Coordinates of C-alpha atoms (C1' of nucleotides) in Angstrom, one line a residue:
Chain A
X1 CA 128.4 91.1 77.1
X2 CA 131.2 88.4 77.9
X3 CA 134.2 88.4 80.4
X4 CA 137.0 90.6 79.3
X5 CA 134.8 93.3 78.1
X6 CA 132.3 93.2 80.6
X7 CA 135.1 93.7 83.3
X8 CA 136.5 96.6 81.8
X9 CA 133.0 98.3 81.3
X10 CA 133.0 97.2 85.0
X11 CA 135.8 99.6 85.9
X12 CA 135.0 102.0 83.7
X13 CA 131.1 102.6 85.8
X14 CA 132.8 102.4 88.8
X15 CA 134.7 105.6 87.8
X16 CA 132.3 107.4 86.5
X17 CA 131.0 109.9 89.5
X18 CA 127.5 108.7 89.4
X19 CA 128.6 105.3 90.3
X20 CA 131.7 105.8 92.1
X21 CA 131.8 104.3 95.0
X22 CA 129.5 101.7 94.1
X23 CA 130.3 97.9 95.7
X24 CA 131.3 95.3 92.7
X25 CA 128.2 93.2 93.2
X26 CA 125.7 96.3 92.5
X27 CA 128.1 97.5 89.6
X28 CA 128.0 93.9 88.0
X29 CA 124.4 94.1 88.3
X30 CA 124.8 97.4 86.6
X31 CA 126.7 95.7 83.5
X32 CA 124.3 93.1 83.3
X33 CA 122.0 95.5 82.3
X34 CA 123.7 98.0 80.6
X35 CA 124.4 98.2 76.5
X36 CA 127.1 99.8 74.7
X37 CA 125.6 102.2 71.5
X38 CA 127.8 103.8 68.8
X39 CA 126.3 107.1 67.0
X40 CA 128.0 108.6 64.3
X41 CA 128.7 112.1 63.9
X42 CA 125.4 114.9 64.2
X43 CA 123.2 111.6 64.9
X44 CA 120.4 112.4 66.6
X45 CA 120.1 109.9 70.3
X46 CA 116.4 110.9 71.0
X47 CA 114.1 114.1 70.2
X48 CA 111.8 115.5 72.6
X49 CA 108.6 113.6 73.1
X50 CA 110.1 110.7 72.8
X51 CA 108.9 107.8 75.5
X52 CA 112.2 107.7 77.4
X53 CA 112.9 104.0 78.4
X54 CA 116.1 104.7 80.1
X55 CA 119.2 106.9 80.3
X56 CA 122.7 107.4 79.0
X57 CA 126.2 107.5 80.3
X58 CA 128.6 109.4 77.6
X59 CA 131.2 106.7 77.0
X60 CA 133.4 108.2 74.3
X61 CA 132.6 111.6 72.1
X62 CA 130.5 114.5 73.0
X63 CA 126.9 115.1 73.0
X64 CA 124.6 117.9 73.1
X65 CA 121.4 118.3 74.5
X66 CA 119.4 121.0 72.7
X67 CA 115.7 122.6 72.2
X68 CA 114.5 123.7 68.7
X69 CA 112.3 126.8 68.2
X70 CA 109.4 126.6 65.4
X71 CA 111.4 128.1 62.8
X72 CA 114.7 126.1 63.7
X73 CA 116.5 128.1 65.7
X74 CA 118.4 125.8 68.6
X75 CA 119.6 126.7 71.8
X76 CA 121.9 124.4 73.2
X77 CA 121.3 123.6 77.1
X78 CA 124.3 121.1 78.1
X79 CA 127.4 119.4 76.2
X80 CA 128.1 116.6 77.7
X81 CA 131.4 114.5 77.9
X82 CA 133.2 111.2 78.8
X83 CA 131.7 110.2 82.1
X84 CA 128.4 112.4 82.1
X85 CA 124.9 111.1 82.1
X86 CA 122.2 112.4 80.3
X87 CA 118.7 111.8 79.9
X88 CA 117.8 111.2 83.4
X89 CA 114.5 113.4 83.6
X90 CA 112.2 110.5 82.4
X91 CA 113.8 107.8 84.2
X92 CA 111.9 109.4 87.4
X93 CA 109.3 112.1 86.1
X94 CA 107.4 112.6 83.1
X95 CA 108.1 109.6 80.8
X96 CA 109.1 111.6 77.9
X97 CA 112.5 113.7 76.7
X98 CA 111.9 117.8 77.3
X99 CA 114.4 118.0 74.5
X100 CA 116.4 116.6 72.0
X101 CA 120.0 114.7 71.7
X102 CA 122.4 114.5 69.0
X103 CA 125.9 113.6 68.7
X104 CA 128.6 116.3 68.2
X105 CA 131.1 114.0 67.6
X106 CA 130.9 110.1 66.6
X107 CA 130.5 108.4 69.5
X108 CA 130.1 105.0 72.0
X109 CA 127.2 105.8 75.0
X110 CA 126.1 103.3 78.0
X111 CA 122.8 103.1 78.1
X112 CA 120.6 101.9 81.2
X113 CA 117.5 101.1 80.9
X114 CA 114.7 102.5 83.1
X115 CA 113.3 99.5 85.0
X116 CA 116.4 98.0 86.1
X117 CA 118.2 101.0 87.0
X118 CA 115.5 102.1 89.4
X119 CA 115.4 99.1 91.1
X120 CA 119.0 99.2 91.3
X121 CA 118.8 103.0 93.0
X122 CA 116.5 101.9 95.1
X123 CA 118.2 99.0 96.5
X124 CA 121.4 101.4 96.8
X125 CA 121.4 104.4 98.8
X126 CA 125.0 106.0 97.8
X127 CA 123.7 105.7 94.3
X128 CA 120.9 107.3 95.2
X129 CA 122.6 109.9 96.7
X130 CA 125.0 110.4 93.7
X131 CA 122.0 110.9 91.6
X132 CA 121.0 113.7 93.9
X133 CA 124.1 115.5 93.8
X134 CA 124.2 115.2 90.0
X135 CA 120.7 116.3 89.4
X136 CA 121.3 119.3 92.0
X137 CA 124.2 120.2 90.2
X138 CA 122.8 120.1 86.9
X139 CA 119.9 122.7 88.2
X140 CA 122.5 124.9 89.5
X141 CA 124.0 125.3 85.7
X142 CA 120.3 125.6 84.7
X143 CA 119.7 128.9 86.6
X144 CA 123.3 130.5 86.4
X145 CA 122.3 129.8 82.6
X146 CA 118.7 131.4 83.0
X147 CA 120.6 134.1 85.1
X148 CA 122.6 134.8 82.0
X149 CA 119.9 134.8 79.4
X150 CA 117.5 136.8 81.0
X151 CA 120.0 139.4 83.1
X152 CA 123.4 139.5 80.9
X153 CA 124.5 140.7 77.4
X154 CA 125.7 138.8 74.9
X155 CA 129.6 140.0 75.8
X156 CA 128.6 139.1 79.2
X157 CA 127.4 135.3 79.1
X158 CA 130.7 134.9 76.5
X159 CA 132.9 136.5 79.1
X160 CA 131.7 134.0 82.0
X161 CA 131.9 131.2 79.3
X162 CA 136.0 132.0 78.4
X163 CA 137.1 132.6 82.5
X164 CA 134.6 129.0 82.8
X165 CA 136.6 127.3 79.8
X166 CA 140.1 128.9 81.7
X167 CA 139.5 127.3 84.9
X168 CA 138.6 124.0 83.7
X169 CA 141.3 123.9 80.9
X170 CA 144.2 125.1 83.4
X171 CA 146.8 126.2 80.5
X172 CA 147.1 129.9 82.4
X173 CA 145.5 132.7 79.8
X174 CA 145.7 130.5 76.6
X175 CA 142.6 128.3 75.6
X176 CA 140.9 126.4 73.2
X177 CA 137.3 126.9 72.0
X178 CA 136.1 123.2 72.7
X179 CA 133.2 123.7 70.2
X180 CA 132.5 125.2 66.7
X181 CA 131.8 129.1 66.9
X182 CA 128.2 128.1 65.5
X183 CA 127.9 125.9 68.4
X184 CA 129.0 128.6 71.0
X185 CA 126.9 130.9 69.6
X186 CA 123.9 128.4 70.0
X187 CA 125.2 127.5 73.7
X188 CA 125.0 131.5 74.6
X189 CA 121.9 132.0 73.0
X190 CA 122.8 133.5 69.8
X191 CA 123.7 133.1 66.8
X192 CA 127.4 132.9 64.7
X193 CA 127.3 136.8 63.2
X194 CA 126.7 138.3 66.7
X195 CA 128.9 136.0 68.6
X196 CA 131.7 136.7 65.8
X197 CA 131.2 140.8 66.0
X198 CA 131.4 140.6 69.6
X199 CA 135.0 138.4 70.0
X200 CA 136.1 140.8 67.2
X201 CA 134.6 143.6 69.8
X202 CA 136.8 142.3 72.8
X203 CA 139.6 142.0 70.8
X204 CA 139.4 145.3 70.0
X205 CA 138.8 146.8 73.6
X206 CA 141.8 144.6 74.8
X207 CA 140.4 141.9 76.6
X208 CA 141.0 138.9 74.2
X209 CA 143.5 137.9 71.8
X210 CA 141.7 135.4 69.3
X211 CA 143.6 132.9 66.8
X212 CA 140.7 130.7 64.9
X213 CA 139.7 128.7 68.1
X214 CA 142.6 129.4 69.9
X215 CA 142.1 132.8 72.2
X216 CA 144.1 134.2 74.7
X217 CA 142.6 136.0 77.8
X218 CA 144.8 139.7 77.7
X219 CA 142.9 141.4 80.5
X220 CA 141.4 138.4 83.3
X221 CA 140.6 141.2 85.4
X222 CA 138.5 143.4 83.3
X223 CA 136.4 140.2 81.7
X224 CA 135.6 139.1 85.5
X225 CA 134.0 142.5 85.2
X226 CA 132.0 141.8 82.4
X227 CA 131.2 138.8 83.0
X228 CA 130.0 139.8 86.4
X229 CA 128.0 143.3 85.7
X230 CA 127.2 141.8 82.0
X231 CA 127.4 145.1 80.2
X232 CA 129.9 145.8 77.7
Chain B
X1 CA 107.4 120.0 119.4
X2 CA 104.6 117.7 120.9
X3 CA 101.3 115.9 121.1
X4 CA 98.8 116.8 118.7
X5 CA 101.4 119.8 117.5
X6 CA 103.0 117.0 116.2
X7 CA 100.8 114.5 115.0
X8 CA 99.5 117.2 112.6
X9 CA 102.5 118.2 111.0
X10 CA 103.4 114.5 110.9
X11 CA 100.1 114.0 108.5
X12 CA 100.7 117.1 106.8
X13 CA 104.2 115.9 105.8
X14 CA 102.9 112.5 105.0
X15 CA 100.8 114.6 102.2
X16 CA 102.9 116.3 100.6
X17 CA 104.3 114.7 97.1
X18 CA 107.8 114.6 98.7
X19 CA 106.8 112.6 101.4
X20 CA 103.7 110.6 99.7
X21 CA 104.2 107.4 100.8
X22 CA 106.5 107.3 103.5
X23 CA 106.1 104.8 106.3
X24 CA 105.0 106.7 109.6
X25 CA 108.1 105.4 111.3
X26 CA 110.1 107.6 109.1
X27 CA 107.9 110.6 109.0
X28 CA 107.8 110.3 112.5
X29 CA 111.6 110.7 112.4
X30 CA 111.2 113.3 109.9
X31 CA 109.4 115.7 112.5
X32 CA 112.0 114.9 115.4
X33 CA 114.0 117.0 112.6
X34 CA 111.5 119.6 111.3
X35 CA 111.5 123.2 112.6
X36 CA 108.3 125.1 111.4
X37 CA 109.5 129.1 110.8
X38 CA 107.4 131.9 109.9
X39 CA 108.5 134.6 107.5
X40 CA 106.9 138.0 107.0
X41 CA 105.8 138.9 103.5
X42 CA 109.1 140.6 101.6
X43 CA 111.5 139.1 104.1
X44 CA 114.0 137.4 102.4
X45 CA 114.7 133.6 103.0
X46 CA 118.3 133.3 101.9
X47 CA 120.4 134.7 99.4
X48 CA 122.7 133.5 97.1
X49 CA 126.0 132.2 98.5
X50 CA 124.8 131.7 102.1
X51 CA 125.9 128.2 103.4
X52 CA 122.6 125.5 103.2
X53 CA 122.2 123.4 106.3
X54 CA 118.9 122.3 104.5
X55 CA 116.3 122.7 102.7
X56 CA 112.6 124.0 103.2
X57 CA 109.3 123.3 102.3
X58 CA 106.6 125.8 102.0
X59 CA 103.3 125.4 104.4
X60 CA 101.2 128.1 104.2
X61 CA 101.9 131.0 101.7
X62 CA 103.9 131.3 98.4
X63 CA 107.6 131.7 98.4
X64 CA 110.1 133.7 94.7
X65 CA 113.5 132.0 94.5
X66 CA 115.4 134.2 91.9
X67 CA 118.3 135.6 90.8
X68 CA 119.3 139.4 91.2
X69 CA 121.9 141.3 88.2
X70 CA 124.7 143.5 89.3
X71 CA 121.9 146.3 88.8
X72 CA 119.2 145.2 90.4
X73 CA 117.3 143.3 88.0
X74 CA 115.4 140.4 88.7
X75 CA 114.8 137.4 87.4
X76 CA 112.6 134.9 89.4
X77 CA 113.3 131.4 89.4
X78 CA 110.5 129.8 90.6
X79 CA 106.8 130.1 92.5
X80 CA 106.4 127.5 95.1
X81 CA 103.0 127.1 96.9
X82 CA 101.9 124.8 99.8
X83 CA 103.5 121.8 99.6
X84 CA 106.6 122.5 97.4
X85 CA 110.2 122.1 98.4
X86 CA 112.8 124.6 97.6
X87 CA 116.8 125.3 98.7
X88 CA 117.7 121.6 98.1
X89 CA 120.6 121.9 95.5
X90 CA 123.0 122.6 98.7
X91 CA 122.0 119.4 100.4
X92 CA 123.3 117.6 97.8
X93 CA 126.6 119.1 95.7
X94 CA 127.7 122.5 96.3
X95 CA 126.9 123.6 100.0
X96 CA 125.6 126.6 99.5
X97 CA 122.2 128.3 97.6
X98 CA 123.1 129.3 94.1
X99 CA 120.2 131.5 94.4
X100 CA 118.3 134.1 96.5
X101 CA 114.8 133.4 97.9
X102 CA 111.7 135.6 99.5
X103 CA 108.4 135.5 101.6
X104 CA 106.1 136.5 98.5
X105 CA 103.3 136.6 101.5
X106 CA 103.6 136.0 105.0
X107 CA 104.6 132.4 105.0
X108 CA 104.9 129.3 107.4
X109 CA 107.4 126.9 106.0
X110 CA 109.3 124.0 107.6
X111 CA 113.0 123.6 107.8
X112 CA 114.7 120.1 107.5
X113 CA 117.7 120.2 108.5
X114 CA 120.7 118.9 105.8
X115 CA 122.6 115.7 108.0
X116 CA 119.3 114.2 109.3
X117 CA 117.5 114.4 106.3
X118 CA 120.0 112.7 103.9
X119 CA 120.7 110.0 106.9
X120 CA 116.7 109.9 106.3
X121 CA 117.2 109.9 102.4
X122 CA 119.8 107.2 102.6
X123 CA 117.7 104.5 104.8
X124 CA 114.8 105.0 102.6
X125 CA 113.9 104.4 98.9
X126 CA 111.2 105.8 98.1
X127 CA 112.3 109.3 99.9
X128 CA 115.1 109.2 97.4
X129 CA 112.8 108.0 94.4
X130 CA 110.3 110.7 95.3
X131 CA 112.8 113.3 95.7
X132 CA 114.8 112.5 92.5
X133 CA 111.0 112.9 90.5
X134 CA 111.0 116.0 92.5
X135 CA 114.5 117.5 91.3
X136 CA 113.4 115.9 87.4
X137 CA 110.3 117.7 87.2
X138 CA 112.0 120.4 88.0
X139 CA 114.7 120.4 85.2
X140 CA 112.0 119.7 83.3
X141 CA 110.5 123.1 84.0
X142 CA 114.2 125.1 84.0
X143 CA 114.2 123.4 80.2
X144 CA 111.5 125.4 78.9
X145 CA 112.1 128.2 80.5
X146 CA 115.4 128.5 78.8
X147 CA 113.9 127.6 75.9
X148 CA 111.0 130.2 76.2
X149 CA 113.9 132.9 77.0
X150 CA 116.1 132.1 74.2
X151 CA 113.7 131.3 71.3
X152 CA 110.5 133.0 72.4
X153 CA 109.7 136.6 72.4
X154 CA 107.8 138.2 75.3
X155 CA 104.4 137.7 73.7
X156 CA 105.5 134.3 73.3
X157 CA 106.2 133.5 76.7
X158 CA 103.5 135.7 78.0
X159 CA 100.9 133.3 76.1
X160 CA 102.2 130.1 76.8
X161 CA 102.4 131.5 80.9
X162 CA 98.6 132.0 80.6
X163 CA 97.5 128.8 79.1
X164 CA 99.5 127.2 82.0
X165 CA 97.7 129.3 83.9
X166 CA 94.4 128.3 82.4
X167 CA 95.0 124.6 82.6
X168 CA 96.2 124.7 86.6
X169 CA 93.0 126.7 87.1
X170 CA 90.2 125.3 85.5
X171 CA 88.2 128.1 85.4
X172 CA 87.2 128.0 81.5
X173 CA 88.5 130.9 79.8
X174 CA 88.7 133.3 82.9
X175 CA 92.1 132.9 85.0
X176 CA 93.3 135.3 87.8
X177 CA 96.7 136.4 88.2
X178 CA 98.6 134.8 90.8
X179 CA 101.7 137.4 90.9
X180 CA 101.5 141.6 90.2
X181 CA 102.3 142.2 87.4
X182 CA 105.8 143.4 88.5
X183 CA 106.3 139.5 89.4
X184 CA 104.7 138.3 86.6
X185 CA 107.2 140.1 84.5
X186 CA 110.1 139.3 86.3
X187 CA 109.2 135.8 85.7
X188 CA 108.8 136.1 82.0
X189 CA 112.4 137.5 81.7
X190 CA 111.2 141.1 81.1
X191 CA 109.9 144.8 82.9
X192 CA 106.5 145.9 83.5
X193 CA 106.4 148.3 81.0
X194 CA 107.0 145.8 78.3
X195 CA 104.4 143.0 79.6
X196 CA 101.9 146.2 80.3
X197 CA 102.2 147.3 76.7
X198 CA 102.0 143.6 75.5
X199 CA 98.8 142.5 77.4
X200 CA 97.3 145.5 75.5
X201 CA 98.6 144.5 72.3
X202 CA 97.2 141.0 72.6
X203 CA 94.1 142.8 74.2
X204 CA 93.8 145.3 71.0
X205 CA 94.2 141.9 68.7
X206 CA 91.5 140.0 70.3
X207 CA 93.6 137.1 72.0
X208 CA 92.1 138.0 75.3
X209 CA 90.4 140.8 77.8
X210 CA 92.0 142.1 80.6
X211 CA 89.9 143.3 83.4
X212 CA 92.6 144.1 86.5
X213 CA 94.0 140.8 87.2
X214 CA 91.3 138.8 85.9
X215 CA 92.3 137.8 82.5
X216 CA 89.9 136.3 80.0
X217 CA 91.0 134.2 77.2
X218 CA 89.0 134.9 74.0
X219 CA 91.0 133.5 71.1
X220 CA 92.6 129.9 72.5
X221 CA 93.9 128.8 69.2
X222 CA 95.8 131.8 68.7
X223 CA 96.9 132.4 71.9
X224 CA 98.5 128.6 72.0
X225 CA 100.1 129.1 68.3
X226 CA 101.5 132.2 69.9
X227 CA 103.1 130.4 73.0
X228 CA 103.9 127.4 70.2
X229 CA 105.7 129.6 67.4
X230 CA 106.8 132.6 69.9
X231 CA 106.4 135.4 67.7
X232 CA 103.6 137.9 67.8
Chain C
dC1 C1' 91.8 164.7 104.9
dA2 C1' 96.1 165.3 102.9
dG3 C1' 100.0 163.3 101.4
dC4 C1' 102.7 159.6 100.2
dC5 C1' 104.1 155.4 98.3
dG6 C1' 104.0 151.3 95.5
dG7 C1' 102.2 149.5 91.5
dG8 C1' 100.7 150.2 86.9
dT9 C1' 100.4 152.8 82.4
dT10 C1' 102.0 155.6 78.6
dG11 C1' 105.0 158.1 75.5
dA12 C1' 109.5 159.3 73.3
dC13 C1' 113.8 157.6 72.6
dT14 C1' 117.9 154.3 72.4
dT15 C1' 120.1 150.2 71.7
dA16 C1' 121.5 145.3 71.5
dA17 C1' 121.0 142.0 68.8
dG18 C1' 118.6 139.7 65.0
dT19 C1' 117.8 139.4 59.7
dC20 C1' 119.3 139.1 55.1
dA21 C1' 122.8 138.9 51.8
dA22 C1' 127.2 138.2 50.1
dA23 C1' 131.8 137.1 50.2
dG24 C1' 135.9 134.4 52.3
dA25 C1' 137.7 130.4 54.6
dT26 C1' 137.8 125.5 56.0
dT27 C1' 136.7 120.9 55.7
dG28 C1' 135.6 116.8 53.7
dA29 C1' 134.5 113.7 49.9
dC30 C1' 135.4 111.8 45.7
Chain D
dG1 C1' 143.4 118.2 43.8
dT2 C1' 139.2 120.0 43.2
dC3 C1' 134.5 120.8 44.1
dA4 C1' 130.8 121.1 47.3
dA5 C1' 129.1 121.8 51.7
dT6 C1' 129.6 124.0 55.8
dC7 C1' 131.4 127.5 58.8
dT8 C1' 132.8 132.3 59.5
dT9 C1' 133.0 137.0 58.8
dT10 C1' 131.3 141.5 57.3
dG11 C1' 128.1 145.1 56.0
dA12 C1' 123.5 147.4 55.8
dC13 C1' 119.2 147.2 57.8
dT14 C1' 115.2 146.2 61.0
dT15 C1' 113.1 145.5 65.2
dA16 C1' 111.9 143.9 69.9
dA17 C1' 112.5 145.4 74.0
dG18 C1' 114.9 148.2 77.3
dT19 C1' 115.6 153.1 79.5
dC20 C1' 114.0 157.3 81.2
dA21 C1' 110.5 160.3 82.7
dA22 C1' 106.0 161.6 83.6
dC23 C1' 101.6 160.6 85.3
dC24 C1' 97.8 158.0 87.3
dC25 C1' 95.5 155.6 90.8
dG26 C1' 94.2 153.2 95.1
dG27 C1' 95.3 152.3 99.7
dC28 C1' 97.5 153.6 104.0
dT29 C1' 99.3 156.4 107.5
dG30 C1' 99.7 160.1 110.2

DNA sequence: CAGCCGGGTTGACTTAAGTCAAAGATTGAC
DNA sequence: GTCAATCTTTGACTTAAGTCAACCCGGCTG
């Protein structure tokens, strides 16, 4: 990893939010030891139980991180994009994956490898610290999601995932499904013909306009509703 | 807080996995910072949305962190014991608990206070080390338990509670209840009248014998394909 | 001692959501 | 452009588990 490149993957850690505001000496450190992977398309990055010798950074692309039931079922627990780590458990508990990593699109990762990286957190406290906050962040998403599994309907976990996609997408009451109704499904904790009958269900009752992965929110109020009480 | 007051909880700290070796300098800091609180059994800790100006760790007793539905429902989290930390996601990203918590007995716990602590966290490595394992294990744990509430059925996740059960307790095949069974199926995602019919089911089909809370395991191999497969 | 209250059990019933099967619709590859 | 593979929708059916209501039981309280 030579000059030009190296500098650019340079800039490109110091703006990710793990390592931002990182001095240049510990994020050349960080390059040194860091190594640029390209997966294609529904590649699988690691399956659970597998010894985990470091962690990854998404580069470009999208990831998923997903469990598999004995007869195949899977339900998605992140997606992951540009800028997101994943694969941090093992780095500092347990030595293995709790689950399994594929590639929903083709794509280039950063990976850091274990031994190096620690002694780089522990020599750097703000890193540290960043690691905290994304670890803490990531086990608030875990138990909103347990919260919606266990205590909300189907209509209700899709409802909270639509107002989610609004406020990160900005584009007032239009917005884009950013994965594959299959995949949604699989992210709520269902599967396509339920997820399917229940859009065509809001539609129906007035709170969603849908146009292949295009929907439009018609009634924001009433879907805070049911995304709150999670009854239909 | 002084004298031998101090010196106690000082080595109790230094015990605890969070704090396992720390130098006594810092622990020493540590208890300029700690308040010890007591809560009656059934008082509630915090609840969700309240501001966190740190985190606690349980000393004597067992604490529920869960999550309540718009009607009523719960859904517990976690069970910590002696020992265990709890309420940290606010000390590091979001400032406030994304989740309620309660005295499950009458409990001692101590209070470390959010500023101090990561001042403490950022002038010490192996705080952060231990405290990142900490948070990891505990994604690990919020993994399966999505897992087990999307791809298991209650018998599923009933089975593969008791073998953990079995395996902390190391009692052969006779384990004890720690929780009623009210808890207990709050924790499994369900209602007492479903786990009370299911214990009998797997009672009547000779996985195991239920006397009270005592629970005896009769048919291992089964009950483990059970928690492994997740259908009864 | 009576009465009450919380926890546990049981039964009858309802229902959300999964299964299975088949038919469109899209996408991609050659 | 066409054929195959994958995704999506729809319908008929099954089922796990929730709801509601009643009852039981052991422990406290007054």
């Amino acid at each position: 990893m030579e000059g030009e490149q190296c500098k650019s993957l340079l800039q490109w850690l110091g703006g990710t939010s793990l390592f931002a505001g990182m001095d240049d000496a510990y994020l050349q450190d960080l390059c040194g030891i860091a190594m640029v992977v390209s997966y294609r398309r529904r590649a699988t990055i690691f399956t659970a139980g597998d010894p985990g010798y470091g962690f990854y950074l998404v580069k470009e692309g999208r990831v998923k991180v997903y469990m598999i039931s004995a007869d195949g079922k899977e339900q998605i627990l992140h997606i992951l994009g540009p800028g997101e780590p994943f694969g941090e458990a093992p780095v500092f508990a347990g030595r293995s994956f709790p689950a399994h990593a594929a590639a929903l699109e083709d794509c280039r990762l950063v990976f850091l490898p274990r031994d190096a990286f620690v002694d780089l957190v522990t020599r750097n406290p703000s890193l540290a610290l960043n690691l905290l906050a994304v670890l803490s962040q990531r086990l608030r998403q875990f138990a909103r999601m347990v919260d919606s599994l266990s205590l909300k309907e189907v209509p209700g976990r899709l409802a909270a995932h639509l107002l989610l996609l609004s406020r990160r997408q900005a584009n007032g009451d239009e917005l884009e499904l950013e994965l594959s109704k299959t995949q949604l499904a699989s992210l709520l904790g269902t599967i396509p013909e339920t997820l399917s009958r229940i859009l065509r269900k809001l539609q129906k009752a007035g709170y969603i306009r849908i146009e292949g992965a295009k929907i439009t929110i018609v009634d924001r109020q009433r879907l805070a509703e049911l995304a709150e009480i999670g009854k239909f």
